[in-house]
PDB file of C-alpha atoms in Angstrom:
ATOM      1  CA  PRO A  10     -21.723  36.523 -53.262  1.00 53.00           C
ATOM      2  CA  VAL A  11     -24.061  37.522 -50.349  1.00 59.00           C
ATOM      3  CA  GLU A  12     -21.235  38.043 -47.445  1.00 59.00           C
ATOM      4  CA  GLU A  13     -23.771  35.851 -45.249  1.00 59.00           C
ATOM      5  CA  VAL A  14     -22.124  32.195 -47.021  1.00 59.00           C
ATOM      6  CA  ASN A  15     -18.582  31.906 -45.043  1.00 60.00           C
ATOM      7  CA  TYR A  16     -20.339  33.257 -41.656  1.00 60.00           C
ATOM      8  CA  SER A  17     -21.488  31.308 -38.518  1.00 61.00           C
ATOM      9  CA  LYS A  18     -23.023  33.103 -36.002  1.00 64.00           C
ATOM     10  CA  GLU A  19     -21.157  30.729 -33.689  1.00 66.00           C
ATOM     11  CA  ASN A  20     -18.229  31.556 -32.023  1.00 70.00           C
ATOM     12  CA  PRO A  21     -15.638  29.676 -34.366  1.00 68.00           C
ATOM     13  CA  LEU A  22     -13.951  29.236 -30.093  1.00 74.00           C
ATOM     14  CA  LYS A  23     -17.251  27.403 -29.350  1.00 74.00           C
ATOM     15  CA  GLU A  24     -16.464  24.641 -32.288  1.00 74.00           C
ATOM     16  CA  PHE A  25     -11.641  24.602 -30.738  1.00 75.00           C
ATOM     17  CA  PHE A  26     -13.186  23.948 -27.520  1.00 77.00           C
ATOM     18  CA  ILE A  27     -15.957  21.017 -28.254  1.00 79.00           C
ATOM     19  CA  LEU A  28     -12.529  19.499 -30.291  1.00 78.00           C
ATOM     20  CA  THR A  29     -10.228  19.755 -27.701  1.00 79.00           C
ATOM     21  CA  GLY A  30     -12.573  18.277 -24.932  1.00 79.00           C
ATOM     22  CA  GLY A  31     -13.484  15.613 -26.997  1.00 79.00           C
ATOM     23  CA  PHE A  32      -9.875  14.741 -27.765  1.00 73.00           C
ATOM     24  CA  PHE A  33      -8.376  14.787 -24.107  1.00 71.00           C
ATOM     25  CA  ALA A  34     -12.092  12.577 -22.928  1.00 77.00           C
ATOM     26  CA  VAL A  35     -11.140  10.289 -25.548  1.00 76.00           C
ATOM     27  CA  ALA A  36      -7.855   9.979 -24.355  1.00 67.00           C
ATOM     28  CA  PHE A  37      -7.900   9.505 -20.770  1.00 67.00           C
ATOM     29  CA  VAL A  38     -10.793   6.447 -21.130  1.00 71.00           C
ATOM     30  CA  VAL A  39      -8.403   5.380 -23.575  1.00 66.00           C
ATOM     31  CA  LEU A  40      -5.962   5.710 -20.977  1.00 62.00           C
ATOM     32  CA  PHE A  41      -8.079   4.520 -18.056  1.00 64.00           C
ATOM     33  CA  ILE A  42      -9.052   1.090 -20.224  1.00 69.00           C
ATOM     34  CA  LEU A  43      -4.807   0.151 -20.623  1.00 62.00           C
ATOM     35  CA  GLY A  44      -3.868   0.645 -17.558  1.00 58.00           C
ATOM     36  CA  LEU A  45      -7.161  -1.869 -15.862  1.00 62.00           C
ATOM     37  CA  LEU A  46      -5.067  -3.866 -18.525  1.00 64.00           C
ATOM     38  CA  ALA A  47      -1.955  -3.412 -17.494  1.00 59.00           C
ATOM     39  CA  GLN A  48      -2.793  -4.303 -14.079  1.00 61.00           C
ATOM     40  CA  SER A  49      -5.107  -7.255 -14.091  1.00 65.00           C
ATOM     41  CA  LEU A  50      -1.818  -8.549 -16.588  1.00 64.00           C
ATOM     42  CA  ALA A  51       0.541  -7.679 -14.184  1.00 66.00           C
ATOM     43  CA  HIS A  52      -0.277 -11.176 -12.646  1.00 69.00           C
ATOM     44  CA  PHE A  53       0.708 -13.312 -15.104  1.00 72.00           C
ATOM     45  CA  ILE A  54       4.588 -11.689 -14.076  1.00 76.00           C
ATOM     46  CA  PRO A  55       7.225 -13.639 -13.171  1.00 81.00           C
ATOM     47  CA  PHE A  56       8.457 -12.333  -9.779  1.00 81.00           C
ATOM     48  CA  ARG A  57      12.162 -12.893 -10.903  1.00 82.00           C
ATOM     49  CA  TYR A  58      11.477 -10.132 -13.255  1.00 80.00           C
ATOM     50  CA  GLU A  59       9.904  -7.831 -10.909  1.00 77.00           C
ATOM     51  CA  GLN A  60      13.490  -8.112  -9.237  1.00 78.00           C
ATOM     52  CA  GLU A  61      15.038  -7.610 -12.032  1.00 79.00           C
ATOM     53  CA  LEU A  62      13.043  -4.743 -13.081  1.00 71.00           C
ATOM     54  CA  VAL A  63      13.269  -2.554  -9.769  1.00 68.00           C
ATOM     55  CA  SER A  64      17.038  -3.424  -9.235  1.00 68.00           C
ATOM     56  CA  GLY A  65      18.490  -0.539 -10.650  1.00 63.00           C
ATOM     57  CA  TYR A  66      16.392   1.784  -8.463  1.00 58.00           C
ATOM     58  CA  SER A  67      17.181  -0.212  -5.093  1.00 55.00           C
ATOM     59  CA  PHE A  68      18.927   2.358  -3.112  1.00 48.00           C
ATOM     60  CA  MET A  69      15.654   4.312  -3.522  1.00 50.00           C
ATOM     61  CA  TYR A  70      13.774   1.896  -0.926  1.00 50.00           C
ATOM     62  CA  THR A  71      16.002   1.207   1.449  1.00 55.00           C
ATOM     63  CA  GLY A  72      16.846   1.474   4.776  1.00 57.00           C
ATOM     64  CA  GLU A  73      18.627   0.163   8.493  1.00 58.00           C
ATOM     65  CA  SER A  74      19.132  -3.660   8.160  1.00 60.00           C
ATOM     66  CA  ASP A  75      22.046  -4.571  10.618  1.00 67.00           C
ATOM     67  CA  SER A  76      20.773  -3.212  13.797  1.00 84.00           C
ATOM     68  CA  ASP A  77      19.024  -5.703  15.913  1.00 89.00           C
ATOM     69  CA  LEU A  78      15.437  -3.924  15.707  1.00 93.00           C
ATOM     70  CA  ALA A  79      16.472  -4.267  12.373  1.00 90.00           C
ATOM     71  CA  ILE A  80      17.356  -7.879  12.234  1.00 92.00           C
ATOM     72  CA  TYR A  81      14.227  -8.631  14.723  1.00 95.00           C
ATOM     73  CA  LEU A  82      12.234  -6.919  12.058  1.00 95.00           C
ATOM     74  CA  GLN A  83      13.394  -9.629   9.548  1.00 94.00           C
ATOM     75  CA  GLN A  84      13.301 -12.308  11.721  1.00 96.00           C
ATOM     76  CA  LEU A  85       9.583 -11.934  12.585  1.00 97.00           C
ATOM     77  CA  ALA A  86       8.647 -11.442   8.193  1.00 96.00           C
ATOM     78  CA  ASP A  87       9.926 -14.435   7.087  1.00 96.00           C
ATOM     79  CA  ASP A  88       8.654 -16.246  10.700  1.00 97.00           C
ATOM     80  CA  LEU A  89       5.381 -14.449   9.081  1.00 97.00           C
ATOM     81  CA  ALA A  90       5.732 -15.377   5.233  1.00 96.00           C
ATOM     82  CA  GLN A  91       6.028 -19.103   6.414  1.00 96.00           C
ATOM     83  CA  ALA A  92       3.112 -19.124   8.006  1.00 96.00           C
ATOM     84  CA  GLN A  93       1.450 -17.652   4.815  1.00 95.00           C
ATOM     85  CA  GLN A  94       3.060 -20.203   2.763  1.00 93.00           C
ATOM     86  CA  LEU A  95       4.371 -17.698   0.145  1.00 92.00           C
ATOM     87  CA  PRO A  96       5.420 -19.148  -2.766  1.00 89.00           C
ATOM     88  CA  ASP A  97       8.983 -20.391  -2.805  1.00 86.00           C
ATOM     89  CA  GLU A  98      10.627 -17.498  -5.631  1.00 87.00           C
ATOM     90  CA  MET A  99       9.345 -15.085  -3.023  1.00 90.00           C
ATOM     91  CA  THR A 100      11.272 -13.592  -1.062  1.00 91.00           C
ATOM     92  CA  ILE A 101      10.419 -10.944   2.043  1.00 93.00           C
ATOM     93  CA  GLN A 102      12.761  -8.260   3.207  1.00 91.00           C
ATOM     94  CA  VAL A 103      11.690  -5.291   5.511  1.00 92.00           C
ATOM     95  CA  GLN A 104      13.870  -1.935   6.307  1.00 89.00           C
ATOM     96  CA  PHE A 105      13.193  -0.210   9.185  1.00 91.00           C
ATOM     97  CA  LEU A 106      12.959   3.600   8.278  1.00 89.00           C
ATOM     98  CA  ASP A 107      13.645   6.570  10.798  1.00 89.00           C
ATOM     99  CA  MET A 108      10.235   8.345  10.188  1.00 87.00           C
ATOM    100  CA  ALA A 109       8.014   9.616  12.248  1.00 86.00           C
ATOM    101  CA  ASP A 110       4.818   8.728  10.559  1.00 83.00           C
ATOM    102  CA  VAL A 111       2.491   6.033  10.931  1.00 84.00           C
ATOM    103  CA  ASN A 112       3.128   3.877   8.850  1.00 85.00           C
ATOM    104  CA  ALA A 113       4.083   0.444   6.416  1.00 88.00           C
ATOM    105  CA  TYR A 114       3.770  -0.699   3.566  1.00 89.00           C
ATOM    106  CA  ALA A 115       4.430  -2.852   0.681  1.00 89.00           C
ATOM    107  CA  THR A 116       6.328  -1.850  -2.748  1.00 85.00           C
ATOM    108  CA  PHE A 117       8.325  -3.941  -4.819  1.00 82.00           C
ATOM    109  CA  ALA A 118      10.399  -7.036  -5.023  1.00 84.00           C
ATOM    110  CA  GLY A 119       9.006  -7.895  -1.598  1.00 89.00           C
ATOM    111  CA  SER A 120      10.722  -4.896  -0.433  1.00 89.00           C
ATOM    112  CA  ILE A 121       8.043  -3.702   3.155  1.00 92.00           C
ATOM    113  CA  ALA A 122       9.160  -0.514   4.939  1.00 90.00           C
ATOM    114  CA  VAL A 123       8.019  -0.065   8.656  1.00 91.00           C
ATOM    115  CA  THR A 124       8.305   3.694  10.454  1.00 90.00           C
ATOM    116  CA  ARG A 125       9.712   4.760  13.442  1.00 91.00           C
ATOM    117  CA  GLY A 126       6.249   5.838  14.107  1.00 89.00           C
ATOM    118  CA  LEU A 127       4.361   2.533  13.998  1.00 90.00           C
ATOM    119  CA  LEU A 128       6.498   1.603  16.016  1.00 93.00           C
ATOM    120  CA  GLU A 129       6.094   3.700  18.739  1.00 91.00           C
ATOM    121  CA  ARG A 130       2.663   3.084  18.844  1.00 88.00           C
ATOM    122  CA  MET A 131       2.833  -0.599  18.777  1.00 91.00           C
ATOM    123  CA  PRO A 132       1.617  -2.199  22.279  1.00 91.00           C
ATOM    124  CA  ASN A 133       2.808  -5.900  21.275  1.00 94.00           C
ATOM    125  CA  GLU A 134       4.336  -8.553  19.348  1.00 96.00           C
ATOM    126  CA  ASN A 135       0.711  -9.475  18.407  1.00 96.00           C
ATOM    127  CA  ALA A 136       0.075  -6.537  16.607  1.00 94.00           C
ATOM    128  CA  LEU A 137       3.103  -5.493  14.341  1.00 95.00           C
ATOM    129  CA  ALA A 138       2.780  -8.908  12.453  1.00 96.00           C
ATOM    130  CA  MET A 139      -0.902  -8.539  12.326  1.00 95.00           C
ATOM    131  CA  VAL A 140       0.546  -5.146  10.218  1.00 93.00           C
ATOM    132  CA  ILE A 141       3.517  -7.116   8.644  1.00 96.00           C
ATOM    133  CA  ALA A 142       1.380 -10.275   7.407  1.00 96.00           C
ATOM    134  CA  HIS A 143      -0.708  -7.491   5.701  1.00 94.00           C
ATOM    135  CA  GLU A 144       1.959  -5.767   3.821  1.00 94.00           C
ATOM    136  CA  ILE A 145       3.408  -9.988   2.550  1.00 96.00           C
ATOM    137  CA  ALA A 146      -0.041 -10.630   1.783  1.00 95.00           C
ATOM    138  CA  HIS A 147      -0.171  -7.280  -0.933  1.00 93.00           C
ATOM    139  CA  ILE A 148       3.296  -8.582  -2.293  1.00 93.00           C
ATOM    140  CA  LYS A 149       1.527 -12.646  -3.043  1.00 93.00           C
ATOM    141  CA  HIS A 150      -0.993 -11.609  -4.301  1.00 89.00           C
ATOM    142  CA  ARG A 151       1.114  -9.045  -6.317  1.00 88.00           C
ATOM    143  CA  HIS A 152       0.084  -5.747  -5.608  1.00 86.00           C
ATOM    144  CA  PRO A 153       2.230  -3.677  -6.043  1.00 84.00           C
ATOM    145  CA  ILE A 154       3.266  -4.784  -9.084  1.00 80.00           C
ATOM    146  CA  SER A 155      -0.722  -4.899 -11.266  1.00 79.00           C
ATOM    147  CA  SER A 156      -0.861  -1.048  -8.625  1.00 76.00           C
ATOM    148  CA  LEU A 157       3.636  -0.819 -11.451  1.00 72.00           C
ATOM    149  CA  SER A 158       1.658  -1.505 -13.849  1.00 70.00           C
ATOM    150  CA  ARG A 159      -1.389   0.095 -14.042  1.00 65.00           C
ATOM    151  CA  GLY A 160       0.424   4.189 -12.423  1.00 63.00           C
ATOM    152  CA  VAL A 161       3.320   3.898 -15.185  1.00 62.00           C
ATOM    153  CA  VAL A 162       0.848   3.050 -18.135  1.00 61.00           C
ATOM    154  CA  ILE A 163      -1.097   6.019 -17.042  1.00 59.00           C
ATOM    155  CA  GLN A 164       1.832   8.151 -16.129  1.00 61.00           C
ATOM    156  CA  LEU A 165       3.708   7.164 -19.919  1.00 61.00           C
ATOM    157  CA  GLY A 166       0.442   8.167 -22.027  1.00 60.00           C
ATOM    158  CA  LEU A 167       0.637  11.572 -19.888  1.00 59.00           C
ATOM    159  CA  SER A 168       3.825  12.361 -20.427  1.00 60.00           C
ATOM    160  CA  LEU A 169       2.971  11.177 -24.101  1.00 57.00           C
ATOM    161  CA  LEU A 170       0.562  13.639 -24.956  1.00 56.00           C
ATOM    162  CA  SER A 171       2.040  16.747 -23.410  1.00 57.00           C
ATOM    163  CA  LEU A 172       5.049  15.369 -25.889  1.00 53.00           C
ATOM    164  CA  GLY A 173       7.430  14.156 -22.932  1.00 51.00           C
ATOM    165  CA  SER A 174       9.618  11.049 -22.800  1.00 48.00           C
ATOM    166  CA  GLY A 175       8.822   7.635 -21.292  1.00 48.00           C
ATOM    167  CA  GLU A 176      11.594   6.934 -20.268  1.00 50.00           C
ATOM    168  CA  THR A 177      11.094   9.825 -17.631  1.00 51.00           C
ATOM    169  CA  ALA A 178       7.601   9.379 -16.332  1.00 48.00           C
ATOM    170  CA  ILE A 179       8.450   5.403 -16.044  1.00 49.00           C
ATOM    171  CA  GLN A 180      11.557   6.839 -13.431  1.00 49.00           C
ATOM    172  CA  SER A 181       8.925   9.023 -12.136  1.00 50.00           C
ATOM    173  CA  ALA A 182       7.329   6.546 -10.968  1.00 47.00           C
ATOM    174  CA  LEU A 183       9.519   4.287  -9.474  1.00 47.00           C
ATOM    175  CA  GLY A 184      10.892   7.486  -7.609  1.00 48.00           C
ATOM    176  CA  THR A 185      10.588   8.207  -4.016  1.00 44.00           C
ATOM    177  CA  THR A 186       7.946  10.211  -5.307  1.00 42.00           C
ATOM    178  CA  GLY A 187       6.074   8.389  -7.929  1.00 43.00           C
ATOM    179  CA  LEU A 188       6.358   6.052  -5.655  1.00 47.00           C
ATOM    180  CA  MET A 189       3.550   7.143  -3.646  1.00 44.00           C
ATOM    181  CA  THR A 190       1.700   8.327  -5.982  1.00 43.00           C
ATOM    182  CA  VAL A 191       1.654   5.090  -7.779  1.00 49.00           C
ATOM    183  CA  LEU A 192       1.352   2.451  -4.385  1.00 56.00           C
ATOM    184  CA  THR A 193      -2.211   2.661  -4.399  1.00 68.00           C
ATOM    185  CA  PHE A 194      -4.424  -0.258  -3.534  1.00 75.00           C
ATOM    186  CA  SER A 195      -8.035  -0.319  -4.340  1.00 77.00           C
ATOM    187  CA  ARG A 196     -10.688  -1.859  -1.675  1.00 81.00           C
ATOM    188  CA  SER A 197     -10.407  -5.499  -2.587  1.00 84.00           C
ATOM    189  CA  GLU A 198      -6.836  -5.382  -2.500  1.00 86.00           C
ATOM    190  CA  GLU A 199      -6.174  -4.112   1.344  1.00 88.00           C
ATOM    191  CA  GLU A 200      -9.493  -6.846   2.313  1.00 89.00           C
ATOM    192  CA  LEU A 201      -8.233  -9.431   1.489  1.00 91.00           C
ATOM    193  CA  ALA A 202      -4.730  -8.814   2.849  1.00 92.00           C
ATOM    194  CA  ASP A 203      -6.928  -8.015   5.782  1.00 92.00           C
ATOM    195  CA  LYS A 204      -8.300 -11.535   6.065  1.00 94.00           C
ATOM    196  CA  GLU A 205      -4.579 -13.111   5.247  1.00 95.00           C
ATOM    197  CA  GLY A 206      -3.581 -11.122   7.718  1.00 95.00           C
ATOM    198  CA  ILE A 207      -5.514 -12.842  10.880  1.00 95.00           C
ATOM    199  CA  GLN A 208      -5.534 -15.900   9.103  1.00 95.00           C
ATOM    200  CA  THR A 209      -1.542 -15.955   9.415  1.00 96.00           C
ATOM    201  CA  LEU A 210      -1.714 -14.977  12.325  1.00 96.00           C
ATOM    202  CA  ASN A 211      -3.952 -17.787  13.596  1.00 96.00           C
ATOM    203  CA  ALA A 212      -1.626 -20.083  11.565  1.00 96.00           C
ATOM    204  CA  TYR A 213       1.839 -18.224  13.363  1.00 97.00           C
ATOM    205  CA  TYR A 214       0.126 -17.381  16.800  1.00 96.00           C
ATOM    206  CA  GLY A 215      -2.236 -20.585  17.625  1.00 95.00           C
ATOM    207  CA  HIS A 216      -5.235 -17.211  18.602  1.00 96.00           C
ATOM    208  CA  VAL A 217      -5.698 -14.833  16.630  1.00 95.00           C
ATOM    209  CA  ASN A 218      -5.239 -12.000  19.846  1.00 95.00           C
ATOM    210  CA  GLY A 219      -4.121  -8.714  19.076  1.00 92.00           C
ATOM    211  CA  ALA A 220      -5.470  -8.371  15.539  1.00 92.00           C
ATOM    212  CA  THR A 221      -7.210  -5.730  15.550  1.00 89.00           C
ATOM    213  CA  THR A 222      -5.096  -3.565  18.362  1.00 85.00           C
ATOM    214  CA  ILE A 223      -3.288  -1.342  15.750  1.00 80.00           C
ATOM    215  CA  PHE A 224      -6.933  -0.556  14.242  1.00 78.00           C
ATOM    216  CA  GLU A 225      -8.313   0.629  17.840  1.00 74.00           C
ATOM    217  CA  VAL A 226      -5.098   2.939  18.568  1.00 70.00           C
ATOM    218  CA  LEU A 227      -5.068   4.042  14.434  1.00 70.00           C
ATOM    219  CA  SER A 228      -9.537   4.614  14.908  1.00 65.00           C
ATOM    220  CA  GLU A 229      -8.980   7.557  17.582  1.00 59.00           C
ATOM    221  CA  GLU A 230      -6.934   9.220  14.679  1.00 55.00           C
ATOM    222  CA  GLU A 231      -9.230   8.709  11.725  1.00 52.00           C
ATOM    223  CA  ILE A 232     -11.985  10.225  13.418  1.00 45.00           C
ATOM    224  CA  LYS A 233      -9.501  13.268  13.087  1.00 43.00           C
ATOM    225  CA  LEU A 234      -9.388  12.508   9.410  1.00 41.00           C
ATOM    226  CA  TYR A 235     -12.874  11.436   8.543  1.00 42.00           C
ATOM    227  CA  GLN A 236     -14.112  10.837   5.242  1.00 42.00           C
ATOM    228  CA  PRO A 237     -16.587   8.834   3.497  1.00 44.00           C
ATOM    229  CA  GLU A 238     -15.593   5.394   2.752  1.00 44.00           C
ATOM    230  CA  PHE A 239     -15.979   5.642  -1.104  1.00 43.00           C
ATOM    231  CA  LEU A 240     -13.673   8.439  -1.428  1.00 42.00           C
ATOM    232  CA  SER A 241     -11.309   5.923   0.240  1.00 50.00           C
ATOM    233  CA  SER A 242      -9.077   3.406  -1.556  1.00 51.00           C
ATOM    234  CA  HIS A 243      -9.347   1.898   2.340  1.00 58.00           C
ATOM    235  CA  PRO A 244     -12.226   0.465   3.746  1.00 61.00           C
ATOM    236  CA  LEU A 245     -12.652   2.509   6.432  1.00 72.00           C
ATOM    237  CA  LEU A 246     -11.546   1.380  10.422  1.00 76.00           C
ATOM    238  CA  ASP A 247     -14.456   0.653  11.749  1.00 78.00           C
ATOM    239  CA  ASN A 248     -15.676  -1.609   8.561  1.00 83.00           C
ATOM    240  CA  ARG A 249     -12.775  -3.535   8.969  1.00 85.00           C
ATOM    241  CA  ILE A 250     -12.659  -4.307  13.217  1.00 86.00           C
ATOM    242  CA  GLU A 251     -15.583  -6.377  12.825  1.00 88.00           C
ATOM    243  CA  ALA A 252     -14.833  -7.751   9.079  1.00 90.00           C
ATOM    244  CA  MET A 253     -11.492  -8.925  10.990  1.00 91.00           C
ATOM    245  CA  LYS A 254     -14.382 -10.115  14.033  1.00 91.00           C
ATOM    246  CA  LYS A 255     -16.788 -12.095  11.578  1.00 93.00           C
ATOM    247  CA  MET A 256     -14.213 -13.565   9.783  1.00 93.00           C
ATOM    248  CA  THR A 257     -12.563 -15.391  13.737  1.00 94.00           C
ATOM    249  CA  ASN A 258     -16.533 -16.057  14.273  1.00 94.00           C
ATOM    250  CA  GLU A 259     -16.867 -18.273  11.503  1.00 94.00           C
ATOM    251  CA  ASN A 260     -13.845 -19.702  11.811  1.00 94.00           C
ATOM    252  CA  GLY A 261     -13.817 -20.525  15.287  1.00 94.00           C
ATOM    253  CA  TRP A 262     -10.293 -18.835  16.087  1.00 94.00           C
ATOM    254  CA  ARG A 263      -9.085 -18.333  19.653  1.00 94.00           C
ATOM    255  CA  GLU A 264      -9.506 -14.693  20.895  1.00 92.00           C
ATOM    256  CA  SER A 265      -7.605 -14.956  23.839  1.00 91.00           C
ATOM    257  CA  GLY A 266      -4.194 -16.028  23.757  1.00 92.00           C
ATOM    258  CA  ARG A 267      -0.984 -15.005  24.903  1.00 93.00           C
ATOM    259  CA  LEU A 268       0.352 -11.831  23.611  1.00 95.00           C
ATOM    260  CA  LYS A 269       3.801 -11.717  23.475  1.00 96.00           C
ATOM    261  CA  PRO A 270       6.235  -8.504  24.278  1.00 95.00           C
ATOM    262  CA  LEU A 271       8.299  -6.596  22.161  1.00 95.00           C
ATOM    263  CA  PRO A 272      12.008  -6.832  21.946  1.00 94.00           C
ATOM    264  CA  GLU A 273      14.103  -4.210  23.832  1.00 93.00           C
ATOM    265  CA  SER A 274      15.115  -2.207  20.447  1.00 91.00           C
ATOM    266  CA  ILE A 275      10.988  -0.977  20.062  1.00 93.00           C
ATOM    267  CA  GLN A 276      10.102  -0.021  23.732  1.00 93.00           C
ATOM    268  CA  LYS A 277      14.019   2.394  24.500  1.00 91.00           C
ATOM    269  CA  LEU A 278      11.953   3.506  20.826  1.00 91.00           C
ATOM    270  CA  GLN A 279       8.531   3.928  22.636  1.00 90.00           C
ATOM    271  CA  SER A 280      10.549   5.355  25.969  1.00 92.00           C
ATOM    272  CA  LEU A 281      11.836   7.846  24.044  1.00 89.00           C
ATOM    273  CA  PHE A 282       8.767   8.897  21.633  1.00 87.00           C
ATOM    274  CA  GLU A 283       6.769   8.781  25.613  1.00 87.00           C
ATOM    275  CA  ALA A 284       9.716  11.478  26.915  1.00 87.00           C
ATOM    276  CA  ARG A 285       9.474  13.925  24.443  1.00 84.00           C
ATOM    277  CA  SER A 286       5.639  14.212  24.248  1.00 80.00           C
ATOM    278  CA  ASN A 287       6.011  15.088  27.924  1.00 79.00           C
ATOM    279  CA  ASN A 288       8.662  17.804  27.253  1.00 78.00           C
ATOM    280  CA  ASP A 289       5.710  18.596  24.530  1.00 67.00           C
TER     281      ASP A 289
END
């Protein structure tokens, strides 16, 4: 036979890489579609099922709960949940985390975490109420379970592609590290939470004074970590402030009103923070 019959001038690895790349491209598209589908269907999961789902992992999300500070945070959250007209089956549980990070986030089954670093920078209760009302809105609209559903499907798919365990993928998503990866809300979800938050503030205090205070405080930090809005799931702070002011004008809400001072338990935290800052 002629020697050139089964001979190809192209490197055989080329076809291998094309087939491999095509396989992973198709797998990525399928996982992306399944993730969006899971996120959409998650809204129909009863809240009690969400509570049962994470009951075995509740120890990962618990913080201080019996101090004067924790009791105050819980009472404030309960009052704001009532003002936001949360469904009867939904309950809010606030946990205080003794962490320097400036953060607050809503997790699963109605749990909200508030860090020491955030409280140290709070100028008044109205600003704190805006943050908590924002997180309550995430829970009201089932954003955590939607984000979890999307994340678990993607992690499960990646685990199967790598011949890993599906159970390991679920545990990873519900774990402390996985929680921060999975709980990423879309820009539209953040905007909705802002709208619900400022509306709740008006219903609770009768005015919206203090609603944008925390964003104005944090805007200085965002300048140091600036990134274009299209690269971030959160709208830029300046845009969030502008959107809330526009909503206030459209609804005719009062922008002036009494700013309620923070309780002594938080003022002590702030005094310690100022003392440490002066020493540094």
